């Protein structure tokens, strides 16, 4: 029914908001539209009173119908108004009840279905109820929890904190904190808790709580913190860039990155890492990085980057994509390592390997490579290739007389004068000592080579000023060129060396061009000299060992290490051939060092494995013995190989007494104090002085094979041998006779009370593996 002034009694009452009386429906014009329906129901009168709240809200109309026309009296009107008021009260109360019920159901639904643990506790801290989430978190059912104190669910160390939050809630305050819970199975878990008071009419009647298990979150936070601390502690620069944002800005850089680049975090964040690139950064490397970023793939490169102050550093950069669970690349992680020092060291090592450290000139390694290249280029182009071999005249006298420092500075000054004479494509090399080589691949004629040699000699006409002293020195030069008779590049150096020797013989301070005449006698020695250099480099040497036995019993007492050369084309070369050449050229120094280290190492390996070992004797040349630092070198090798000093014997000839017997005696004394046995080899063939022999702190003397060979036929040799043996025994020295080849020699020396014997009668020099197969006692039948 519409609310209207002319719609029956009820519509009019609602419209006018007052009591409307229809005494007779049959005649009341307001019932025009509803009259027939009302009369059909037998209704004849209607009294309608609006139902209005105290706030003036229209709730409806209270209507009273009669079967007969009727008019109300004052009492009836009062009752109608009372009925309307009661109806309004009932409707409001019903509405409030429904609203309250809805609130209760909403609260109940929120409480029960909340993803976090929700619970209510009384003012004493005991559970009244809880939801399923708390049951899941704690492992206890609601039935188990109700009536129990909240502190029963937390670790004892946290009870005081929990009680304080309950006290605050009872006082009307809310608290948010973290605690440690104890699960029903006894395990612990981290809880994030909120407590707030439940107040009714201003009075706190209980406490509500909401909690969530944050164990995983704290674990992740700890892992994240550890990861971040690890990234910050890393010595490598670490960056993270956003792969989704335009420009891929960096969103994280660690402290090492800032230290490496000079930029602060605030300056670097938001920038693309390309801001470290500069003009000298290799564009090819940059393209490789861009391709990897575009394809979301890994890349490792080394590139030149620029610091904030403009200085450069070499960056070994590794970039990896970071993908999410769906496989989408969201970020790029970059690991940066400053390898500038490492790269500089590598360049320094490469430089040192290819250059002479004193003069800065290329060394023999570079010469070999360049000579090989230029030789074959010259052969292919049929062009002229000239090599000039230069050796300073009288340098040794200056070096020995004025000292190595002056000698070194003179060599540097010589190199400085020679260097400006280099033509386009020429190379100046310092070989060793006072030897230099010019490689000239672009000369038009041999006459230009002669002119070049003369210019080299002219350099030495003016003296060299070293520390205010004018030093005069000249040079000899040997020249060779490639022609059809030269088959290998190294032959050019050999030919130039032969020509140099000829220049020396002609009085020095001159040059000679190799012609191939009159050089056959020395050619083999020159070839051997250069092959020795390669043999040391290519490890072509091997040690053989020959036993030294007791004269009477044949029992092995020690072994001697003897070097053998496995030449790649000549086969096995006797030391009697190459040792003299090595002594002439000074190559005996590195060769002797190799023998000493190799012998000690091989014996130390056997000793460490607990196998049978004998003291090993190593021959030491006079040049090696006299070299500065020899004693330190021996000590260092023993320490390096861990060979007991008692297992090492050093054999040296009487020539060590030349040019300083007192120093030799002192050095041998030091060796003896170290526990090393010292033997005088080839006794009686060199510088023999009984007075020095008396003072030498040696252990043994070894008779040269020249005495032993004729001991059975030469009365004088036999007498000499007997005299040496008798004298040595009176001086408490052990006597070793070498070169024993037949049983008669052995028997004769046994009768003469010689202590030890060595020779083919017992064993030839053999490799170590074969030596280890020999029995402890050797006889003539064993060889």
XYZ file of C-alpha atoms in Angstrom:
783
model
C 0.000 0.000 0.000
C 1.563 3.315 -0.982
C 2.063 6.032 1.611
C -0.395 8.713 0.475
C -2.920 11.151 1.902
C -5.793 9.533 -0.092
C -4.963 5.797 0.203
C -7.281 4.208 2.774
C -6.725 4.727 6.482
C -3.280 3.123 6.717
C -1.732 4.988 3.792
C -3.139 8.255 5.093
C -1.969 7.564 8.679
C 1.539 6.845 7.394
C 1.432 9.963 5.280
C 0.063 12.300 7.935
C 1.887 10.497 10.839
C -1.203 10.695 13.073
C -4.263 8.660 13.945
C -6.700 8.380 10.980
C -10.293 7.184 11.656
C -12.534 5.685 8.969
C -15.921 5.203 10.659
C -17.498 3.744 7.504
C -15.481 2.268 4.701
C -18.565 2.248 2.494
C -18.705 6.014 2.406
C -15.066 7.142 2.991
C -13.637 8.448 -0.312
C -10.081 7.444 0.744
C -11.107 3.798 0.317
C -12.118 4.223 -3.288
C -9.503 1.891 -4.682
C -9.706 -0.713 -1.883
C -13.406 -0.511 -0.915
C -14.656 -3.568 -2.782
C -11.832 -5.767 -1.395
C -12.504 -4.544 2.160
C -16.298 -5.001 1.910
C -15.753 -8.474 0.481
C -13.870 -9.376 3.640
C -16.703 -8.011 5.768
C -14.761 -4.961 6.953
C -16.811 -1.833 7.655
C -14.605 0.508 9.731
C -10.768 1.052 10.215
C -8.855 2.998 12.799
C -5.125 3.416 11.790
C -2.297 4.673 14.040
C 1.282 5.197 12.630
C 4.151 3.198 14.254
C 6.916 5.740 14.749
C 10.157 5.449 16.785
C 11.288 8.053 19.252
C 13.760 9.233 16.626
C 10.860 9.787 14.203
C 11.482 6.752 11.976
C 8.252 5.426 10.395
C 8.189 1.683 10.942
C 4.633 0.961 9.767
C 0.924 1.455 10.676
C -1.044 -0.292 13.408
C -4.642 -0.768 12.084
C -7.825 -1.945 13.866
C -10.744 -3.176 11.703
C -14.465 -3.537 12.631
C -17.374 -5.489 11.119
C -19.711 -2.602 11.691
C -19.234 1.156 11.167
C -17.732 2.561 14.376
C -16.057 5.652 15.870
C -13.454 5.498 18.694
C -13.814 7.201 22.017
C -10.987 8.804 23.938
C -9.975 5.508 25.631
C -9.878 3.678 22.350
C -7.682 6.368 20.838
C -5.273 6.100 23.807
C -5.146 2.321 23.451
C -4.473 2.619 19.709
C -1.518 4.919 20.377
C -0.213 2.575 23.090
C -0.502 -0.379 20.732
C 1.459 1.518 18.075
C 4.161 2.369 20.601
C 4.437 -1.250 21.767
C 4.652 -2.364 18.160
C 7.483 0.091 17.522
C 9.289 -1.224 20.594
C 8.841 -4.831 19.487
C 10.089 -4.093 15.982
C 13.136 -2.196 17.287
C 13.917 -4.970 19.732
C 13.619 -7.558 17.008
C 15.802 -5.476 14.749
C 18.429 -5.100 17.496
C 18.321 -8.819 18.194
C 18.902 -9.615 14.538
C 21.745 -7.083 14.344
C 23.323 -8.496 17.472
C 22.960 -12.034 16.166
C 24.626 -10.999 12.905
C 27.483 -9.381 14.804
C 27.892 -12.461 16.938
C 27.937 -14.735 13.894
C 30.387 -12.500 12.109
C 32.658 -12.419 15.152
C 32.305 -16.171 15.561
C 33.125 -16.754 11.896
C 36.125 -14.414 12.093
C 37.291 -16.090 15.292
C 36.943 -19.646 14.035
C 38.166 -19.113 10.466
C 41.002 -16.664 11.089
C 44.229 -18.023 9.504
C 46.166 -16.974 12.625
C 45.662 -18.569 15.992
C 42.841 -16.778 17.867
C 41.920 -17.404 21.475
C 40.248 -15.899 24.530
C 41.706 -16.097 27.989
C 40.270 -15.004 31.308
C 41.760 -12.484 33.620
C 43.825 -15.205 35.274
C 45.444 -16.081 31.945
C 43.591 -19.369 31.341
C 42.126 -20.361 27.981
C 38.372 -20.045 27.497
C 38.296 -21.024 23.834
C 40.458 -21.060 20.693
C 40.165 -21.620 16.975
C 41.421 -24.410 14.721
C 44.474 -22.391 13.663
C 45.761 -22.361 17.256
C 45.139 -26.076 17.486
C 47.246 -26.501 14.359
C 50.006 -24.224 15.661
C 50.221 -25.668 19.175
C 49.366 -29.296 18.487
C 46.728 -29.192 21.273
C 42.943 -29.418 20.797
C 40.633 -26.748 22.183
C 39.442 -29.238 24.791
C 43.037 -29.756 25.916
C 43.672 -26.019 26.192
C 40.560 -24.744 27.942
C 41.285 -24.095 31.612
C 45.056 -24.187 31.180
C 47.262 -21.142 31.599
C 48.753 -19.516 28.534
C 52.265 -19.826 29.983
C 51.991 -23.598 29.723
C 52.367 -23.180 25.941
C 55.573 -21.127 26.034
C 59.198 -21.742 26.992
C 60.038 -21.021 30.612
C 62.435 -18.210 29.673
C 59.502 -16.307 28.154
C 56.896 -16.781 30.919
C 57.753 -13.493 32.612
C 57.336 -11.606 29.324
C 54.001 -13.322 28.634
C 52.736 -12.536 32.131
C 53.669 -8.883 31.691
C 51.594 -8.660 28.498
C 48.604 -10.221 30.280
C 48.921 -7.704 33.095
C 48.994 -4.897 30.534
C 45.866 -6.256 28.826
C 44.043 -6.513 32.139
C 44.960 -2.873 32.663
C 43.331 -2.022 29.341
C 46.448 -1.867 27.123
C 47.292 -3.849 24.014
C 50.646 -5.559 23.500
C 52.409 -6.990 20.452
C 55.491 -9.157 21.010
C 57.367 -12.338 20.068
C 57.749 -15.419 22.220
C 58.881 -19.041 21.997
C 56.147 -21.667 22.035
C 56.367 -25.345 22.970
C 54.525 -27.714 20.666
C 52.608 -30.707 21.933
C 55.407 -32.901 20.519
C 57.995 -31.018 22.587
C 59.512 -29.015 19.749
C 59.778 -25.254 19.934
C 58.513 -22.649 17.518
C 58.575 -18.870 17.292
C 55.300 -17.001 17.895
C 54.227 -13.483 17.092
C 51.505 -12.552 19.625
C 49.017 -9.695 20.057
C 47.032 -9.363 23.312
C 44.240 -6.823 23.768
C 41.569 -6.382 26.442
C 37.889 -7.365 26.175
C 35.886 -4.584 27.903
C 32.175 -4.520 28.735
C 30.788 -1.196 29.835
C 34.295 -0.011 30.553
C 35.258 -3.044 32.583
C 37.902 -5.514 31.320
C 36.346 -8.973 31.503
C 38.897 -10.964 29.512
C 41.728 -10.921 26.999
C 41.712 -11.747 23.320
C 44.846 -13.034 21.659
C 46.001 -13.519 18.075
C 49.202 -15.363 17.277
C 50.999 -16.755 14.283
C 53.857 -19.213 13.818
C 56.800 -17.167 12.498
C 59.414 -19.938 12.731
C 59.789 -20.157 8.962
C 59.826 -16.396 8.641
C 62.568 -16.066 11.263
C 64.535 -18.867 9.609
C 64.226 -17.120 6.280
C 65.142 -13.822 7.900
C 68.195 -15.436 9.515
C 69.187 -16.988 6.203
C 68.654 -13.671 4.475
C 70.688 -11.890 7.140
C 73.451 -14.471 6.844
C 73.368 -14.167 3.086
C 73.537 -10.396 3.288
C 76.368 -10.516 5.835
C 78.162 -13.011 3.631
C 77.732 -10.789 0.602
C 78.951 -7.808 2.594
C 81.939 -9.780 3.878
C 82.883 -11.010 0.406
C 86.123 -9.681 -1.018
C 84.480 -9.738 -4.437
C 82.137 -7.018 -5.567
C 78.525 -8.221 -5.684
C 75.701 -6.441 -7.477
C 72.056 -7.241 -8.128
C 70.161 -5.625 -10.978
C 66.429 -5.543 -11.693
C 65.861 -7.484 -14.927
C 62.286 -6.221 -15.344
C 62.658 -2.467 -14.959
C 63.812 -0.502 -18.022
C 67.573 -0.028 -17.999
C 68.097 -2.889 -15.532
C 69.123 -0.614 -12.630
C 71.224 -1.966 -9.787
C 69.203 -2.456 -6.613
C 72.034 -3.777 -4.447
C 75.809 -3.387 -4.232
C 78.043 -4.648 -1.441
C 80.863 -2.879 0.357
C 83.538 -4.590 -1.747
C 81.966 -3.121 -4.896
C 82.111 0.355 -3.373
C 85.731 -0.143 -2.326
C 86.616 -1.519 -5.748
C 84.966 1.244 -7.775
C 85.140 4.253 -5.439
C 81.380 4.852 -5.697
C 79.091 4.935 -2.650
C 75.919 2.877 -2.514
C 73.746 5.946 -3.038
C 75.747 6.872 -6.130
C 75.626 3.391 -7.634
C 72.073 2.252 -6.875
C 69.639 2.941 -9.682
C 72.364 2.944 -12.351
C 73.117 0.304 -14.950
C 76.479 -1.325 -14.344
C 77.657 -0.125 -17.756
C 78.543 3.184 -16.076
C 81.859 1.532 -15.128
C 82.835 1.176 -18.783
C 85.038 3.646 -20.630
C 86.825 4.429 -23.858
C 89.336 1.582 -23.542
C 86.779 -1.061 -22.591
C 86.761 -3.766 -25.265
C 83.511 -3.394 -27.268
C 83.554 -7.086 -28.175
C 83.403 -7.983 -24.494
C 80.601 -5.461 -23.966
C 78.636 -7.098 -26.817
C 79.054 -10.470 -25.129
C 77.564 -9.047 -21.929
C 74.636 -7.488 -23.784
C 73.896 -10.738 -25.588
C 73.875 -12.667 -22.296
C 71.511 -10.139 -20.715
C 69.216 -10.230 -23.714
C 69.080 -14.024 -23.712
C 68.912 -14.277 -19.919
C 71.994 -16.489 -19.840
C 75.221 -16.712 -17.857
C 78.399 -14.984 -18.978
C 81.987 -14.740 -17.719
C 84.248 -12.033 -19.104
C 87.277 -9.965 -18.224
C 87.037 -6.304 -19.083
C 88.623 -2.980 -18.299
C 86.495 -0.851 -15.966
C 86.899 2.675 -14.619
C 86.770 3.799 -11.010
C 85.159 7.025 -9.861
C 88.535 8.783 -9.863
C 89.136 7.770 -13.487
C 91.731 5.073 -12.822
C 91.223 1.706 -14.472
C 91.076 -1.820 -13.116
C 90.693 -5.233 -14.711
C 87.381 -6.777 -13.716
C 86.748 -10.520 -13.917
C 82.968 -10.389 -14.162
C 80.492 -13.254 -13.863
C 76.788 -12.540 -14.464
C 74.005 -15.034 -13.739
C 70.219 -14.710 -14.153
C 67.952 -15.081 -11.099
C 64.574 -16.666 -11.893
C 61.397 -16.911 -9.837
C 59.198 -19.965 -9.240
C 57.547 -19.533 -12.630
C 60.876 -19.431 -14.433
C 60.773 -15.680 -15.101
C 64.136 -13.912 -14.902
C 63.597 -11.138 -12.375
C 67.152 -10.135 -11.532
C 70.794 -10.511 -12.504
C 73.496 -11.193 -9.955
C 76.988 -9.934 -10.801
C 80.247 -11.079 -9.173
C 83.181 -8.736 -9.752
C 86.814 -9.525 -8.975
C 89.576 -6.962 -9.297
C 92.377 -8.939 -10.989
C 94.541 -5.950 -11.811
C 97.342 -7.117 -9.528
C 97.016 -10.696 -10.748
C 97.075 -9.532 -14.350
C 100.029 -7.244 -13.687
C 101.841 -10.137 -12.040
C 101.090 -12.368 -15.024
C 102.393 -9.671 -17.350
C 105.437 -9.260 -15.110
C 106.090 -12.991 -15.122
C 105.673 -13.074 -18.897
C 108.030 -10.107 -19.163
C 110.589 -11.718 -16.870
C 110.348 -14.946 -18.839
C 111.057 -13.121 -22.082
C 113.398 -10.311 -21.008
C 116.728 -9.860 -19.320
C 115.948 -8.294 -15.948
C 119.179 -6.318 -15.807
C 119.072 -4.527 -19.169
C 115.400 -4.916 -20.076
C 116.400 -6.439 -23.426
C 114.683 -9.539 -24.851
C 116.336 -12.781 -23.772
C 117.288 -16.100 -25.366
C 113.691 -17.356 -25.362
C 112.545 -14.409 -27.482
C 115.582 -14.769 -29.734
C 114.799 -18.429 -30.430
C 111.197 -17.628 -31.342
C 112.027 -14.579 -33.474
C 114.943 -16.288 -35.174
C 112.783 -19.266 -36.090
C 110.094 -16.990 -37.518
C 112.487 -14.715 -39.396
C 114.493 -17.675 -40.710
C 111.529 -19.296 -42.431
C 110.192 -15.936 -43.622
C 113.602 -15.186 -45.119
C 113.733 -18.603 -46.704
C 110.292 -18.157 -48.222
C 110.929 -14.604 -49.437
C 114.554 -15.274 -50.374
C 115.465 -12.196 -48.356
C 118.638 -11.513 -46.384
C 118.765 -12.431 -42.698
C 121.857 -11.400 -40.725
C 122.826 -12.301 -37.150
C 125.594 -10.442 -35.276
C 126.977 -12.100 -32.121
C 128.726 -9.534 -29.864
C 130.943 -10.316 -26.867
C 132.635 -7.694 -24.684
C 136.440 -7.848 -24.556
C 137.914 -7.818 -21.052
C 134.609 -7.612 -19.226
C 135.585 -10.335 -16.762
C 138.551 -8.315 -15.526
C 136.302 -5.310 -14.835
C 133.617 -7.447 -13.227
C 136.057 -9.279 -10.961
C 138.245 -6.288 -10.216
C 135.632 -3.594 -9.592
C 132.776 -5.801 -8.409
C 129.560 -7.164 -9.814
C 127.652 -3.932 -9.199
C 129.970 -1.974 -11.484
C 129.903 -4.833 -13.969
C 126.104 -4.844 -14.046
C 125.929 -1.086 -14.497
C 128.419 -1.327 -17.339
C 126.243 -3.930 -19.049
C 123.236 -1.624 -18.731
C 125.228 1.273 -20.189
C 126.361 -0.928 -23.090
C 122.764 -1.962 -23.778
C 121.688 1.678 -23.706
C 124.335 2.559 -26.333
C 123.553 -0.388 -28.560
C 119.786 0.051 -28.540
C 119.661 3.268 -30.641
C 121.489 1.429 -33.456
C 118.481 -0.824 -34.041
C 116.898 -0.403 -37.431
C 113.239 -1.039 -38.279
C 112.511 -4.706 -37.601
C 115.861 -5.315 -35.825
C 116.049 -6.989 -32.421
C 118.760 -6.656 -29.766
C 119.013 -9.558 -27.313
C 121.172 -10.168 -24.261
C 122.056 -13.845 -24.136
C 123.981 -14.133 -20.891
C 126.943 -12.547 -19.193
C 128.502 -10.064 -21.622
C 127.048 -11.569 -24.807
C 124.558 -9.746 -27.058
C 122.939 -10.717 -30.364
C 121.605 -8.459 -33.118
C 118.919 -9.975 -35.352
C 118.665 -7.972 -38.582
C 116.005 -9.293 -40.996
C 115.549 -6.252 -43.243
C 119.021 -5.525 -44.593
C 119.287 -5.006 -48.344
C 122.816 -6.447 -48.673
C 125.687 -8.012 -46.765
C 127.493 -4.680 -47.082
C 124.807 -3.149 -44.859
C 125.553 -5.905 -42.337
C 129.251 -4.944 -42.397
C 128.367 -1.300 -41.898
C 126.132 -2.257 -38.995
C 128.958 -4.244 -37.379
C 131.312 -1.285 -37.749
C 128.768 1.010 -36.125
C 128.548 -1.425 -33.231
C 132.329 -1.334 -32.770
C 132.312 2.478 -32.989
C 130.024 2.611 -29.970
C 132.880 1.401 -27.785
C 135.397 4.054 -28.863
C 134.094 6.401 -26.198
C 134.570 5.332 -22.558
C 131.699 4.537 -20.219
C 131.269 6.751 -17.158
C 130.369 4.628 -14.116
C 130.491 6.333 -10.702
C 132.833 8.981 -12.062
C 135.219 6.379 -13.450
C 135.936 6.169 -17.160
C 135.810 2.528 -18.184
C 137.219 1.559 -21.570
C 136.052 -1.643 -23.146
C 135.863 -3.056 -26.646
C 133.851 -5.787 -28.326
C 134.329 -8.661 -30.749
C 131.585 -9.477 -33.226
C 130.787 -12.583 -35.198
C 128.415 -12.217 -38.170
C 126.498 -14.868 -40.108
C 123.739 -14.789 -42.697
C 121.228 -17.238 -44.049
C 122.134 -18.918 -47.305
C 121.222 -22.185 -48.960
C 123.692 -24.153 -46.815
C 121.885 -23.215 -43.599
C 119.155 -25.730 -42.901
C 118.004 -24.694 -39.431
C 117.569 -21.363 -37.693
C 119.826 -22.259 -34.778
C 122.738 -22.821 -37.173
C 122.869 -19.062 -37.728
C 123.668 -18.501 -34.031
C 126.229 -21.275 -34.148
C 127.859 -19.805 -37.222
C 127.920 -16.338 -35.675
C 129.471 -17.848 -32.524
C 132.200 -19.474 -34.617
C 132.865 -16.170 -36.345
C 133.022 -14.490 -32.920
C 135.684 -16.968 -31.823
C 137.665 -16.121 -34.956
C 137.370 -12.406 -34.160
C 138.698 -13.064 -30.655
C 141.649 -14.971 -32.089
C 142.472 -12.070 -34.404
C 143.100 -9.772 -31.472
C 139.588 -8.684 -30.523
C 137.918 -5.296 -31.097
C 136.999 -6.472 -34.590
C 134.359 -8.377 -36.487
C 134.448 -11.549 -38.559
C 131.933 -12.839 -41.090
C 131.317 -16.577 -41.026
C 132.685 -18.244 -44.174
C 132.576 -21.889 -43.175
C 136.342 -22.342 -43.585
C 138.595 -23.535 -40.795
C 135.748 -23.932 -38.323
C 135.210 -27.678 -38.406
C 137.322 -28.283 -35.303
C 135.262 -25.976 -33.103
C 131.884 -26.394 -34.793
C 131.041 -29.508 -32.831
C 131.852 -27.747 -29.556
C 129.647 -24.789 -30.462
C 126.805 -27.118 -31.344
C 127.331 -28.973 -28.080
C 127.322 -25.691 -26.157
C 123.933 -24.686 -27.527
C 122.544 -28.200 -27.184
C 123.550 -28.157 -23.520
C 121.382 -25.086 -23.018
C 118.414 -26.899 -24.547
C 119.145 -30.103 -22.625
C 118.856 -28.309 -19.294
C 115.613 -26.734 -20.409
C 114.128 -29.950 -21.844
C 115.242 -32.286 -19.032
C 117.359 -34.533 -21.255
C 119.659 -35.627 -18.418
C 119.430 -38.762 -16.279
C 121.391 -40.005 -13.284
C 123.041 -43.437 -13.280
C 124.436 -44.933 -10.080
C 127.536 -47.093 -9.443
C 127.998 -48.906 -6.123
C 131.052 -48.499 -3.881
C 131.773 -51.751 -1.972
C 133.882 -52.993 0.929
C 137.171 -54.209 -0.513
C 137.175 -57.629 1.126
C 133.471 -58.529 1.404
C 131.985 -56.792 -1.607
C 129.186 -55.376 0.562
C 127.689 -52.173 -0.859
C 128.561 -49.205 1.342
C 127.522 -46.239 -0.827
C 126.699 -45.229 -4.394
C 127.992 -42.541 -6.738
C 125.595 -40.481 -8.908
C 126.873 -40.121 -12.476
C 125.147 -37.931 -15.059
C 124.180 -39.166 -18.519
C 122.850 -37.094 -21.444
C 120.149 -38.510 -23.700
C 120.696 -36.314 -26.751
C 117.642 -36.272 -29.069
C 119.759 -36.953 -32.184
C 123.133 -38.225 -30.926
C 121.834 -40.682 -28.373
C 123.634 -41.249 -25.057
C 126.566 -38.818 -24.686
C 129.412 -39.555 -22.261
C 130.018 -36.973 -19.512
C 133.686 -36.990 -20.572
C 132.533 -35.124 -23.695
C 130.076 -32.567 -22.407
C 131.342 -31.902 -18.854
C 134.504 -30.061 -20.056
C 132.386 -27.898 -22.367
C 129.971 -27.162 -19.500
C 132.921 -26.119 -17.330
C 134.244 -23.821 -20.052
C 130.899 -22.108 -20.588
C 129.805 -21.913 -16.966
C 126.866 -24.250 -17.667
C 128.398 -26.583 -15.090
C 126.741 -24.412 -12.420
C 123.068 -25.130 -13.300
C 124.052 -28.659 -14.381
C 125.725 -29.394 -11.041
C 122.770 -27.913 -9.180
C 120.397 -30.211 -11.096
C 122.532 -33.302 -10.298
C 122.646 -32.447 -6.587
C 118.913 -31.832 -6.296
C 117.965 -34.876 -8.402
C 120.243 -37.252 -6.475
C 118.985 -35.985 -3.112
C 115.342 -36.144 -4.180
C 115.544 -39.682 -5.579
C 117.288 -40.999 -2.467
C 114.927 -39.080 -0.156
C 111.939 -40.707 -1.875
C 113.395 -44.174 -1.183
C 114.180 -43.194 2.412
C 110.648 -41.874 2.996
C 109.141 -45.143 1.679
C 111.362 -47.165 4.005
C 113.259 -48.889 1.194
C 116.932 -49.856 1.201
C 119.154 -46.794 0.830
C 122.901 -46.114 0.629
C 124.708 -42.785 1.016
C 124.924 -41.100 -2.387
C 128.063 -39.332 -3.607
C 127.670 -36.301 -5.892
C 130.560 -34.731 -7.799
C 130.990 -30.987 -7.238
C 132.990 -28.937 -9.727
C 135.520 -26.382 -8.529
C 133.486 -23.627 -10.223
C 130.355 -24.725 -8.394
C 132.201 -25.031 -5.063
C 133.704 -21.549 -5.385
C 130.428 -19.868 -6.361
C 128.905 -17.540 -3.776
C 126.072 -19.163 -1.881
C 127.157 -22.771 -2.496
C 126.795 -23.771 1.159
C 123.358 -22.144 1.379
C 122.368 -23.947 -1.805
C 123.356 -27.357 -0.363
C 121.456 -26.646 2.867
C 118.387 -25.496 0.935
C 118.339 -28.639 -1.222
C 118.620 -30.885 1.834
C 115.759 -29.035 3.483
C 113.673 -29.072 0.309
C 114.138 -32.811 -0.313
C 114.192 -33.760 3.407
C 117.216 -36.001 2.877
C 119.223 -36.662 6.072
C 122.684 -35.032 5.638
C 124.342 -38.294 6.677
C 123.157 -39.838 3.388
C 124.930 -37.228 1.255
C 128.584 -37.329 0.182
C 130.222 -34.587 -1.866
C 133.194 -35.460 -4.080
C 135.519 -32.690 -5.246
C 139.005 -32.579 -6.704
C 142.139 -31.094 -5.195
C 141.754 -28.078 -7.508
C 139.384 -26.538 -4.937
C 142.546 -25.631 -3.012
C 143.730 -23.350 -5.797
C 143.056 -19.628 -5.305
C 142.299 -19.889 -1.611
C 143.063 -23.063 0.272
C 142.105 -21.488 3.605
C 138.605 -20.642 2.378
C 138.205 -24.162 0.954
C 139.226 -25.699 4.279
C 136.707 -23.486 6.108
C 133.886 -24.405 3.706
C 134.617 -28.142 3.962
C 134.588 -27.770 7.729
C 131.106 -26.229 7.480
C 129.937 -29.140 5.314
C 131.323 -31.598 7.863
C 129.509 -29.749 10.664
C 126.307 -30.151 8.653
C 126.821 -33.938 8.772
C 127.865 -34.259 5.117
C 130.731 -36.571 4.107
C 133.432 -34.922 1.932
C 135.732 -36.893 -0.384
C 138.762 -35.719 -2.372
C 138.337 -37.256 -5.824
C 141.176 -38.193 -8.243
C 143.669 -37.867 -5.399
C 147.264 -37.565 -6.518
C 146.549 -36.176 -9.999
C 146.104 -32.503 -9.187
C 147.202 -29.935 -6.635
C 148.663 -32.229 -3.964
C 149.944 -30.617 -0.805
C 150.474 -32.760 2.265
C 150.250 -29.730 4.534
C 146.805 -28.813 3.207
C 145.742 -32.456 3.179
C 146.624 -32.560 6.869
C 144.306 -29.617 7.561
C 141.420 -30.626 5.295
C 138.453 -31.856 7.422
C 137.597 -34.550 4.852
C 136.438 -38.149 5.377
C 137.725 -39.988 2.315
C 140.226 -39.849 -0.535
C 139.593 -41.555 -3.842
C 142.530 -42.956 -5.830
C 142.382 -42.114 -9.532
C 141.940 -45.028 -11.929
C 145.265 -44.051 -13.572
C 147.100 -45.493 -10.539
C 144.939 -48.613 -10.360
C 145.200 -49.572 -14.028
C 148.909 -50.459 -13.801
C 149.058 -51.487 -10.157
C 149.842 -55.105 -11.062
C 152.566 -54.253 -13.609
C 154.105 -50.987 -12.426
C 156.217 -51.154 -9.299
C 156.204 -47.348 -8.952
C 152.393 -47.147 -9.205
C 152.027 -49.936 -6.658
C 154.417 -48.225 -4.265
C 152.592 -44.907 -4.687
C 149.221 -46.534 -4.011
C 150.569 -48.286 -0.924
C 152.079 -45.052 0.338
C 148.795 -43.151 -0.083
C 146.797 -45.892 1.677
C 149.225 -46.019 4.605
C 149.369 -42.235 4.900
C 145.573 -41.898 4.718
C 145.014 -44.513 7.417
C 147.438 -42.710 9.709
C 145.271 -39.611 9.146
C 142.064 -41.598 9.897
C 140.902 -41.267 6.299
C 139.007 -43.884 4.298
C 140.593 -44.835 0.957
C 138.498 -45.599 -2.129
C 140.041 -47.090 -5.264
C 138.076 -46.640 -8.483
C 138.428 -48.316 -11.876
C 138.518 -51.908 -10.515
C 137.939 -54.173 -13.515
C 139.322 -57.629 -12.570
C 139.587 -59.858 -9.536
C 143.380 -59.585 -9.365
C 143.165 -55.833 -8.852
C 140.655 -56.423 -6.059
C 142.842 -59.023 -4.337
C 145.926 -56.813 -4.585
C 144.127 -53.838 -3.027
C 142.686 -56.027 -0.289
C 146.243 -57.091 0.608
C 147.222 -53.424 0.713
C 144.293 -52.795 3.132
C 142.399 -50.446 0.794
C 138.991 -49.820 2.369
C 136.533 -49.420 -0.513
C 136.472 -50.337 -4.203
C 134.476 -49.122 -7.202
C 134.489 -50.340 -10.776
C 133.029 -52.495 -13.541
C 134.132 -55.639 -11.680
C 131.180 -55.114 -9.349
C 128.717 -53.120 -11.448
C 128.564 -50.676 -14.281
C 126.716 -47.391 -13.674
C 122.998 -48.253 -13.927
C 119.675 -46.434 -13.501
C 118.324 -46.327 -9.953
C 115.654 -48.978 -10.605
C 118.325 -51.454 -11.704
C 120.570 -50.521 -8.793
C 117.801 -51.403 -6.335
C 117.728 -54.948 -7.770
C 121.412 -55.585 -6.924
C 122.193 -57.767 -3.884
C 123.771 -56.197 -0.802
C 127.018 -58.096 -1.412
C 128.596 -57.906 -4.897
C 131.174 -60.248 -6.433
C 132.754 -60.516 -9.842
C 130.045 -63.009 -10.827
C 127.281 -60.431 -10.156
C 128.381 -58.094 -12.940
